[in-house]
mmCIF file of C-alpha atoms in Angstrom:
data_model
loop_
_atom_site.group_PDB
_atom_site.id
_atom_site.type_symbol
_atom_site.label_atom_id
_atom_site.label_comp_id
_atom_site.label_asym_id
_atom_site.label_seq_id
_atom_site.Cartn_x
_atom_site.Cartn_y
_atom_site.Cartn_z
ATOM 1 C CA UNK A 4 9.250 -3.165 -10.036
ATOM 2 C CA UNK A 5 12.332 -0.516 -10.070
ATOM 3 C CA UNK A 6 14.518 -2.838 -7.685
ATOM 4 C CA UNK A 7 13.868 -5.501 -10.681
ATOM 5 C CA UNK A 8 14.159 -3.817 -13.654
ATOM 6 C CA UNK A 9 17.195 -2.266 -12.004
ATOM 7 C CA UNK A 10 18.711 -6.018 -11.048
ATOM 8 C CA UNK A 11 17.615 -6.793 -14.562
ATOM 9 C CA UNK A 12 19.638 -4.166 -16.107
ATOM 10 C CA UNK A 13 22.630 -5.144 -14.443
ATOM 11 C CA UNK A 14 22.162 -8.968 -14.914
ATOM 12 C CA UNK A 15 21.803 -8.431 -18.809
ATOM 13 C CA UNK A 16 22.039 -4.406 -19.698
ATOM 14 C CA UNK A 17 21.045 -5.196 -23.705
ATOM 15 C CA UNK A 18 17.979 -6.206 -22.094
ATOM 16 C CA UNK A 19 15.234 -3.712 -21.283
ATOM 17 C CA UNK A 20 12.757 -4.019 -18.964
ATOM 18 C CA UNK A 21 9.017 -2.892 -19.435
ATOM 19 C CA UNK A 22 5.852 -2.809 -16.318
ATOM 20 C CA UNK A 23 2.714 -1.382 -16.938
ATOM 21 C CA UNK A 24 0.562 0.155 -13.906
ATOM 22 C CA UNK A 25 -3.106 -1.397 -13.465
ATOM 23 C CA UNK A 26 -5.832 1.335 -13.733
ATOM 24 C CA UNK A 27 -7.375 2.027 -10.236
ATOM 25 C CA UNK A 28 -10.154 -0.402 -10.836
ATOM 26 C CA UNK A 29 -7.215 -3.202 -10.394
ATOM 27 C CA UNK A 30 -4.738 -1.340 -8.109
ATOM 28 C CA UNK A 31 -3.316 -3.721 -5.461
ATOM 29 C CA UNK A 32 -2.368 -1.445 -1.994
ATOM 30 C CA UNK A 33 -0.740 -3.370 0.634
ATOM 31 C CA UNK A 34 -2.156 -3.594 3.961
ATOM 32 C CA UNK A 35 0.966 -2.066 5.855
ATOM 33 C CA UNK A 36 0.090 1.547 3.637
ATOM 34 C CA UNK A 37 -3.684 1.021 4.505
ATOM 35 C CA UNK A 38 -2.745 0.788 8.147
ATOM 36 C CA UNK A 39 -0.066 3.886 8.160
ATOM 37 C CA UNK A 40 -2.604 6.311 6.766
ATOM 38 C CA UNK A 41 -5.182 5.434 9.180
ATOM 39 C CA UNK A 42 -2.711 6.165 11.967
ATOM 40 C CA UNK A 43 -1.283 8.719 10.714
ATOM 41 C CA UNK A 44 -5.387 9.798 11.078
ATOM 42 C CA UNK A 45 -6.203 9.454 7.208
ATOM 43 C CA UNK A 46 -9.325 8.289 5.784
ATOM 44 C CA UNK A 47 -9.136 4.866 4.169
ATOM 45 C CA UNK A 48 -12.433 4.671 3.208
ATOM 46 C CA UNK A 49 -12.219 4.282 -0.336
ATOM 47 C CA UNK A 50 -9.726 1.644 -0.366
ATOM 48 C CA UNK A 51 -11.363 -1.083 2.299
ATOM 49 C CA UNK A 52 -14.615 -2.219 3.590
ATOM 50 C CA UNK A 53 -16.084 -0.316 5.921
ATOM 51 C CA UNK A 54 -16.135 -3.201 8.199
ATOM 52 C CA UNK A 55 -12.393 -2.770 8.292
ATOM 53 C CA UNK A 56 -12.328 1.076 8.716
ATOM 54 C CA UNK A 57 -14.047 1.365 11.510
ATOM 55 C CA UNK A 58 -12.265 -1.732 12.750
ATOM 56 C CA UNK A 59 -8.725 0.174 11.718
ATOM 57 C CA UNK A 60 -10.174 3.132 13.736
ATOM 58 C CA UNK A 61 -11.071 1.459 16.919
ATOM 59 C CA UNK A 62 -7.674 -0.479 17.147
ATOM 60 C CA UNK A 63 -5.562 2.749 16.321
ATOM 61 C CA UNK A 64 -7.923 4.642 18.947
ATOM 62 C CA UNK A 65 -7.191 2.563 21.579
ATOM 63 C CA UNK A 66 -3.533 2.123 21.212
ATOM 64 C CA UNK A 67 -3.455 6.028 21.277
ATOM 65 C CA UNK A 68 -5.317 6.134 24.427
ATOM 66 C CA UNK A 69 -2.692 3.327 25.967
ATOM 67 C CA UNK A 70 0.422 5.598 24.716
#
């Protein structure tokens, strides 16, 4: 949203440009953050099923032990 409103600004600067944030209940979180804080060994519990935890954990445990 601040890459756009910051292209906006320079396409038409008497333009302003306004986003709102979604409360938690609605938050989108991409699926590359969800996978760097499990590796990095963070618990992404709240945020996915735990089908997919445990999933995230047994992928990212056995790439460790390959490395």
């Amino acid at each position: 949203e601040f890459q756009l409103a910051g292209m906006n600004r320079r396409l038409n600067p008497e333009i302003d440009t306004v986003f709102l944030t979604p409360s938690e209940q609605f938050l989108f979180i991409s699926s590359s953050l969800i996978r760097e804080i499990s590796a990095l060994g963070g618990d992404v519990k709240e945020f996915v099923h735990p089908v997919v935890s445990d999933a995230l954990k047994a992928r990212l445990g056995t790439k460790k032990k390959l490395n």
